[in-house]
């Protein structure tokens, strides 16, 4: 009885983990919906066949002589052991291909939204490609309009990563020297979470990101803002500290001298949802925590430690970065 209760609790806890913003069970677009449908069909078929097999084993052990004889007949073996799996597996294979076609049909879509995502140890470089050939760089968050085909171009700057945004599509690896493309559509506005799904070294588990689907009008307005340089900082102290502490050697803030490309672009970091590739909600306090203690928050990440700032300096830097909307 205790064991049963324990099992029930475990299953409930596991089911609870499936809901929410990063669930492979909730498809929010045509591609992911087909994938979850396929998964359910596979799961239910496998469960039914398992039950059937258990029943047959039971009959083979305890059944009457005539039942057991039926099971050993050549006809039973040929039908049940060869014909049955061939028919079932072929049907599932053909259905699986038809599901993959949903994504492929999007490949031919005209005028998709083009976004390049580069896997970096352990964050995501995000590059919006505009129709005029120009680009706008951001990081650790992608924004997409609803109802329009999206094409994500996936590459890596170092090792193999895997881009997984289960609300909209299946996982696709980011392979050195190779460009993979992922296609999907987001049905309605909302925020979902994605995660690197291929072990890529120390901070792999802390390499996540958010995706925000917006109505086309909201998206256009946001993109226009994202394209623009950072507005002049109202309080110069934080900006001065940022520019004189070497941050600009690795980070770009468009509109200032900071033009480093080693780390995430921070031009509009104040307008993002999270810090450190999805690990902290973006708040002024968390900017200070990140700068002062990021090696504890995200061990092994490639930003050098900056433990020497005073509380006041951290607050001032945090206010500056939080203002970069
Ligand atoms: C040697 C290069 C380097 C220097 C110098 C550097 N950073 Fe970073 N920074 C990084 C890298 C790499 C990351 C990504 C870490 C990760 O998430 O794995 C990062 C991440 C960040 C983030 C989180 C960005 C995001 O999109 O979530 C902030 C904020 C930040 N740095 C601020 C600063 C500030 C402020 C300074 C100066 C005091 C600074 N950095 C100096 C390399 C650097
Ligand atoms: Cu990874």
Coordinates of C-alpha atoms and ligand atoms in Angstrom, one line a residue:
X1 CA 0.0 0.0 0.0
X2 CA 2.8 2.4 1.0
X3 CA 4.6 1.4 -2.2
X4 CA 1.5 2.2 -4.2
X5 CA 1.2 5.6 -2.6
X6 CA 4.8 6.3 -3.2
X7 CA 4.4 5.4 -6.9
X8 CA 1.4 7.6 -7.1
X9 CA 3.2 10.6 -5.6
X10 CA 6.2 10.1 -7.9
X11 CA 4.0 9.9 -11.0
X12 CA 2.1 13.1 -9.9
X13 CA 5.3 15.0 -9.3
X14 CA 6.6 13.9 -12.7
X15 CA 3.3 15.0 -14.4
X16 CA 3.5 18.3 -12.7
X17 CA 7.0 18.8 -14.2
X18 CA 5.5 18.4 -17.7
X19 CA 3.2 21.3 -17.5
X20 CA 4.2 24.9 -18.0
X21 CA 6.5 26.9 -20.1
X22 CA 8.9 24.2 -21.3
X23 CA 6.6 21.2 -21.9
X24 CA 7.0 18.7 -24.7
X25 CA 3.3 17.8 -24.1
X26 CA 1.9 21.3 -25.0
X27 CA 2.3 22.1 -28.7
X28 CA 1.7 25.8 -29.3
X29 CA 2.2 25.7 -33.1
X30 CA 1.4 23.3 -36.0
X31 CA 4.9 21.6 -35.9
X32 CA 5.0 20.9 -32.2
X33 CA 1.3 19.9 -32.1
X34 CA 2.0 17.2 -34.7
X35 CA 5.0 16.0 -32.8
X36 CA 3.0 15.6 -29.5
X37 CA 0.3 13.9 -31.4
X38 CA 2.8 11.5 -32.9
X39 CA 4.3 10.9 -29.4
X40 CA 0.9 10.1 -28.0
X41 CA 0.1 7.7 -30.8
X42 CA 3.5 5.9 -30.3
X43 CA 3.0 5.8 -26.5
X44 CA -0.6 4.4 -26.7
X45 CA 0.3 1.9 -29.3
X46 CA 3.4 0.8 -27.3
X47 CA 1.3 0.5 -24.1
X48 CA -1.4 -1.6 -25.8
X49 CA 1.2 -3.9 -27.4
X50 CA 3.0 -4.3 -24.0
X51 CA -0.3 -5.3 -22.3
X52 CA -1.1 -7.7 -25.1
X53 CA 2.4 -9.3 -24.7
X54 CA 2.0 -9.6 -20.9
X55 CA -1.4 -11.3 -21.5
X56 CA 0.2 -13.8 -24.0
X57 CA 3.0 -14.5 -21.6
X58 CA 0.5 -15.2 -18.9
X59 CA -1.5 -17.5 -21.1
X60 CA 1.8 -19.3 -22.1
X61 CA 2.6 -20.0 -18.5
X62 CA -0.8 -20.7 -16.9
X63 CA -3.2 -21.4 -19.8
X64 CA -4.8 -24.7 -20.7
X65 CA -3.0 -27.1 -23.0
X66 CA -5.0 -26.1 -26.1
X67 CA -4.3 -22.4 -25.6
X68 CA -0.6 -23.1 -25.2
X69 CA -0.7 -25.3 -28.3
X70 CA -2.3 -22.5 -30.3
X71 CA 0.5 -20.1 -29.3
X72 CA 3.2 -22.5 -30.5
X73 CA 1.7 -23.0 -34.0
X74 CA 3.7 -21.9 -37.0
X75 CA 0.8 -19.7 -38.1
X76 CA 0.7 -17.9 -34.8
X77 CA 4.4 -17.2 -34.9
X78 CA 4.3 -15.9 -38.5
X79 CA 1.3 -13.8 -38.0
X80 CA 2.1 -12.5 -34.6
X81 CA 5.9 -12.4 -34.8
X82 CA 6.4 -11.1 -38.4
X83 CA 3.2 -9.9 -40.1
X84 CA 1.9 -7.9 -37.0
X85 CA 5.1 -5.9 -36.3
X86 CA 5.8 -5.3 -40.0
X87 CA 2.3 -3.8 -40.5
X88 CA 2.3 -1.8 -37.3
X89 CA 5.8 -0.4 -37.7
X90 CA 5.3 0.4 -41.4
X91 CA 2.2 2.3 -40.6
X92 CA 3.9 4.3 -37.8
X93 CA 6.9 5.0 -40.1
X94 CA 4.7 6.4 -42.8
X95 CA 2.7 8.4 -40.3
X96 CA 6.0 9.7 -38.8
X97 CA 7.2 10.9 -42.3
X98 CA 3.9 12.7 -42.8
X99 CA 4.4 14.5 -39.5
X100 CA 7.9 15.6 -40.5
X101 CA 6.4 17.0 -43.8
X102 CA 4.6 19.6 -41.8
X103 CA 7.9 21.2 -40.9
X104 CA 9.2 20.7 -44.5
X105 CA 6.2 22.5 -46.0
X106 CA 7.2 25.5 -44.0
X107 CA 10.7 25.4 -45.7
X108 CA 9.1 26.7 -48.9
X109 CA 7.2 29.4 -47.1
X110 CA 7.8 32.8 -48.6
X111 CA 9.3 35.6 -46.6
X112 CA 9.8 33.8 -43.2
X113 CA 11.1 35.7 -40.2
X114 CA 14.9 34.9 -40.3
X115 CA 16.8 34.6 -37.0
X116 CA 20.3 33.1 -36.6
X117 CA 21.1 31.6 -33.3
X118 CA 24.7 30.7 -32.5
X119 CA 25.4 28.3 -29.6
X120 CA 28.2 29.6 -27.3
X121 CA 29.6 28.1 -24.1
X122 CA 27.1 28.7 -22.3
X123 CA 24.7 31.2 -23.8
X124 CA 23.0 32.0 -27.1
X125 CA 24.0 34.7 -29.6
X126 CA 20.8 35.8 -31.4
X127 CA 21.0 37.7 -34.8
X128 CA 17.8 39.1 -36.4
X129 CA 18.2 39.2 -40.2
X130 CA 16.3 42.1 -41.8
X131 CA 14.9 42.2 -45.3
X132 CA 17.4 44.9 -46.3
X133 CA 20.3 42.5 -45.5
X134 CA 21.2 44.2 -42.3
X135 CA 21.3 42.5 -38.9
X136 CA 20.6 43.2 -35.3
X137 CA 22.4 41.3 -32.6
X138 CA 20.9 40.3 -29.2
X139 CA 21.2 37.3 -26.9
X140 CA 19.5 34.7 -24.7
X141 CA 16.0 35.5 -25.9
X142 CA 14.2 35.2 -29.2
X143 CA 11.1 37.2 -30.1
X144 CA 8.9 36.1 -32.9
X145 CA 5.6 37.3 -34.5
X146 CA 2.6 35.0 -34.3
X147 CA 1.1 33.3 -37.4
X148 CA 4.2 33.8 -39.6
X149 CA 6.7 31.0 -40.5
X150 CA 9.9 31.4 -38.6
X151 CA 13.3 30.1 -39.9
X152 CA 16.0 29.7 -37.3
X153 CA 19.5 29.2 -38.6
X154 CA 21.5 27.2 -36.2
X155 CA 25.3 27.2 -35.9
X156 CA 27.8 27.0 -33.1
X157 CA 30.9 29.0 -32.1
X158 CA 32.5 26.1 -30.2
X159 CA 31.2 22.6 -29.4
X160 CA 28.0 20.8 -30.3
X161 CA 24.9 22.3 -28.7
X162 CA 21.2 21.5 -29.3
X163 CA 18.5 24.1 -29.7
X164 CA 15.3 22.9 -28.1
X165 CA 12.1 25.0 -27.9
X166 CA 9.5 22.2 -27.2
X167 CA 6.5 24.6 -27.4
X168 CA 7.2 25.1 -31.1
X169 CA 9.4 22.4 -32.6
X170 CA 11.7 19.4 -32.1
X171 CA 15.3 19.7 -31.1
X172 CA 18.0 20.4 -33.7
X173 CA 21.7 20.1 -33.1
X174 CA 24.2 23.0 -33.6
X175 CA 27.2 21.4 -35.3
X176 CA 30.6 23.0 -35.8
X177 CA 31.1 24.0 -39.4
X178 CA 27.5 23.3 -40.4
X179 CA 24.3 25.3 -40.6
X180 CA 21.0 23.6 -39.7
X181 CA 17.7 25.2 -40.2
X182 CA 14.6 24.9 -38.0
X183 CA 11.1 26.0 -39.1
X184 CA 8.0 26.6 -37.1
X185 CA 5.0 28.8 -36.5
X186 CA 3.8 30.2 -33.2
X187 CA 0.0 30.2 -32.9
X188 CA -0.6 32.7 -30.2
X189 CA 1.3 35.3 -28.1
X190 CA 3.1 34.0 -25.0
X191 CA 6.4 33.3 -23.3
X192 CA 8.0 29.9 -23.3
X193 CA 11.4 28.5 -22.3
X194 CA 14.0 26.6 -24.3
X195 CA 17.1 24.7 -23.2
X196 CA 20.4 23.4 -24.6
X197 CA 19.7 19.7 -25.1
X198 CA 23.2 18.4 -25.9
X199 CA 25.8 18.3 -23.1
X200 CA 28.3 21.0 -24.0
X201 CA 30.5 21.3 -20.9
X202 CA 30.5 22.7 -17.4
X203 CA 27.5 25.1 -17.4
X204 CA 25.4 23.1 -19.9
X205 CA 22.4 22.7 -17.5
X206 CA 22.4 26.5 -17.0
X207 CA 22.1 27.2 -20.8
X208 CA 18.5 28.1 -21.3
X209 CA 16.6 30.9 -23.0
X210 CA 13.2 32.4 -23.4
X211 CA 11.1 32.9 -26.5
X212 CA 8.3 35.4 -26.7
X213 CA 5.7 35.2 -29.4
X214 CA 4.1 38.6 -30.0
X215 CA 1.3 39.8 -32.3
X216 CA 2.8 41.1 -35.6
X217 CA 2.2 44.7 -34.7
X218 CA 3.8 44.3 -31.2
X219 CA 6.7 42.5 -32.9
X220 CA 7.3 45.2 -35.5
X221 CA 7.3 47.8 -32.7
X222 CA 9.7 45.8 -30.6
X223 CA 12.0 45.1 -33.5
X224 CA 12.2 48.8 -34.4
X225 CA 13.3 49.5 -30.8
X226 CA 15.8 46.6 -30.8
X227 CA 17.4 47.9 -34.0
X228 CA 18.0 51.3 -32.4
X229 CA 21.2 52.1 -30.4
X230 CA 21.0 52.3 -26.7
X231 CA 19.5 55.6 -25.4
X232 CA 22.0 57.9 -23.6
X233 CA 22.1 56.9 -20.0
X234 CA 20.4 59.3 -17.7
X235 CA 22.9 58.7 -14.9
X236 CA 26.4 58.7 -16.3
X237 CA 28.1 57.1 -13.2
X238 CA 27.1 53.5 -14.1
X239 CA 27.9 53.9 -17.7
X240 CA 31.4 55.3 -16.9
X241 CA 32.0 52.4 -14.6
X242 CA 30.9 50.0 -17.3
X243 CA 33.2 51.6 -19.9
X244 CA 36.3 51.9 -17.6
X245 CA 36.1 48.4 -16.0
X246 CA 36.8 46.5 -19.2
X247 CA 33.2 45.3 -19.7
X248 CA 33.2 46.8 -23.2
X249 CA 36.1 44.5 -24.3
X250 CA 33.6 41.6 -24.3
X251 CA 30.2 43.3 -24.5
X252 CA 28.7 45.6 -27.0
X253 CA 26.3 48.4 -26.1
X254 CA 25.5 50.0 -29.5
X255 CA 25.8 53.8 -29.2
X256 CA 28.8 53.7 -26.8
X257 CA 32.5 52.7 -27.2
X258 CA 31.7 49.2 -25.8
X259 CA 32.0 47.0 -28.9
X260 CA 33.3 43.6 -27.6
X261 CA 31.9 40.5 -29.2
X262 CA 33.1 37.8 -26.8
X263 CA 30.0 37.9 -24.6
X264 CA 26.3 38.7 -25.0
X265 CA 25.3 42.0 -26.7
X266 CA 23.9 44.2 -23.9
X267 CA 22.5 47.1 -26.0
X268 CA 18.9 46.3 -24.8
X269 CA 19.6 43.9 -22.0
X270 CA 17.3 45.9 -19.7
X271 CA 14.4 44.9 -21.9
X272 CA 15.0 41.2 -21.6
X273 CA 13.3 38.6 -19.4
X274 CA 16.3 36.9 -17.9
X275 CA 20.0 37.1 -17.2
X276 CA 22.8 34.6 -17.6
X277 CA 21.0 32.6 -20.3
X278 CA 17.7 32.1 -18.6
X279 CA 19.0 31.4 -15.1
X280 CA 17.9 34.6 -13.3
X281 CA 14.8 36.8 -13.8
X282 CA 16.0 40.2 -15.1
X283 CA 15.7 42.6 -12.1
X284 CA 18.1 45.4 -11.0
X285 CA 19.1 43.3 -7.9
X286 CA 19.9 40.3 -10.2
X287 CA 22.2 42.5 -12.4
X288 CA 24.2 43.3 -9.2
X289 CA 24.1 39.6 -8.1
X290 CA 25.3 38.5 -11.6
X291 CA 28.2 41.0 -11.8
X292 CA 29.4 40.3 -8.2
X293 CA 28.8 36.5 -7.9
X294 CA 28.2 35.0 -11.4
X295 CA 30.9 32.3 -10.8
X296 CA 28.8 31.0 -7.9
X297 CA 25.5 31.4 -9.8
X298 CA 26.8 29.8 -13.0
X299 CA 30.0 28.0 -12.2
X300 CA 32.6 27.8 -15.0
X301 CA 30.9 30.4 -17.2
X302 CA 33.4 32.3 -19.3
X303 CA 33.0 35.8 -17.9
X304 CA 35.9 36.6 -15.6
X305 CA 35.1 37.2 -11.9
X306 CA 34.5 40.8 -10.8
X307 CA 34.5 40.4 -7.1
X308 CA 36.1 43.8 -6.4
X309 CA 33.1 46.2 -6.9
X310 CA 31.7 47.9 -3.8
X311 CA 27.9 47.6 -3.1
X312 CA 27.5 51.2 -4.4
X313 CA 29.4 50.4 -7.6
X314 CA 27.3 47.3 -8.2
X315 CA 24.1 49.2 -7.7
X316 CA 25.3 51.9 -10.1
X317 CA 26.3 49.3 -12.8
X318 CA 23.0 47.5 -12.2
X319 CA 21.0 50.7 -12.6
X320 CA 22.8 51.5 -15.9
X321 CA 22.3 48.0 -17.4
X322 CA 18.7 47.8 -16.2
X323 CA 18.0 51.1 -17.9
X324 CA 19.2 49.7 -21.3
X325 CA 15.7 48.9 -22.5
Ligands
LIG1 C1 36.3 38.4 -20.9 C2 35.0 38.8 -21.4 C3 34.0 39.5 -20.4 C4 34.2 40.6 -19.7 C5 35.4 41.4 -19.5 C6 32.9 40.9 -19.1 N1 32.0 39.9 -19.5 FE1 30.0 39.9 -19.0 N2 29.8 38.1 -19.9 C7 30.8 37.5 -20.6 C8 30.3 36.2 -21.1 C9 31.0 35.1 -21.9 C10 28.9 36.1 -20.6 C11 28.0 35.0 -20.8 C12 28.1 34.1 -19.6 C13 27.1 32.9 -19.6 O1 25.9 33.2 -19.5 O2 27.6 31.8 -19.8 C14 28.7 37.4 -19.9 C15 27.4 37.7 -19.4 C16 27.1 38.9 -18.9 C17 25.8 39.4 -18.5 C18 24.5 38.6 -18.7 C19 24.0 38.9 -20.1 C20 22.8 38.2 -20.5 O3 22.4 38.3 -21.7 O4 22.2 37.4 -19.7 C21 25.9 40.6 -18.0 C22 24.8 41.5 -17.4 C23 27.3 41.0 -18.0 N3 28.0 39.9 -18.6 C24 27.8 42.2 -17.5 C25 29.2 42.5 -17.5 C26 29.8 43.6 -16.9 C27 29.0 44.7 -16.1 C28 31.1 43.6 -17.1 C29 32.2 44.5 -16.5 C30 32.2 44.7 -15.1 C31 31.4 42.3 -17.8 N4 30.2 41.7 -18.1 C32 32.6 42.0 -18.3 C33 32.1 37.9 -20.9 C34 32.6 39.0 -20.3
LIG2 CU1 24.6 22.3 -23.8

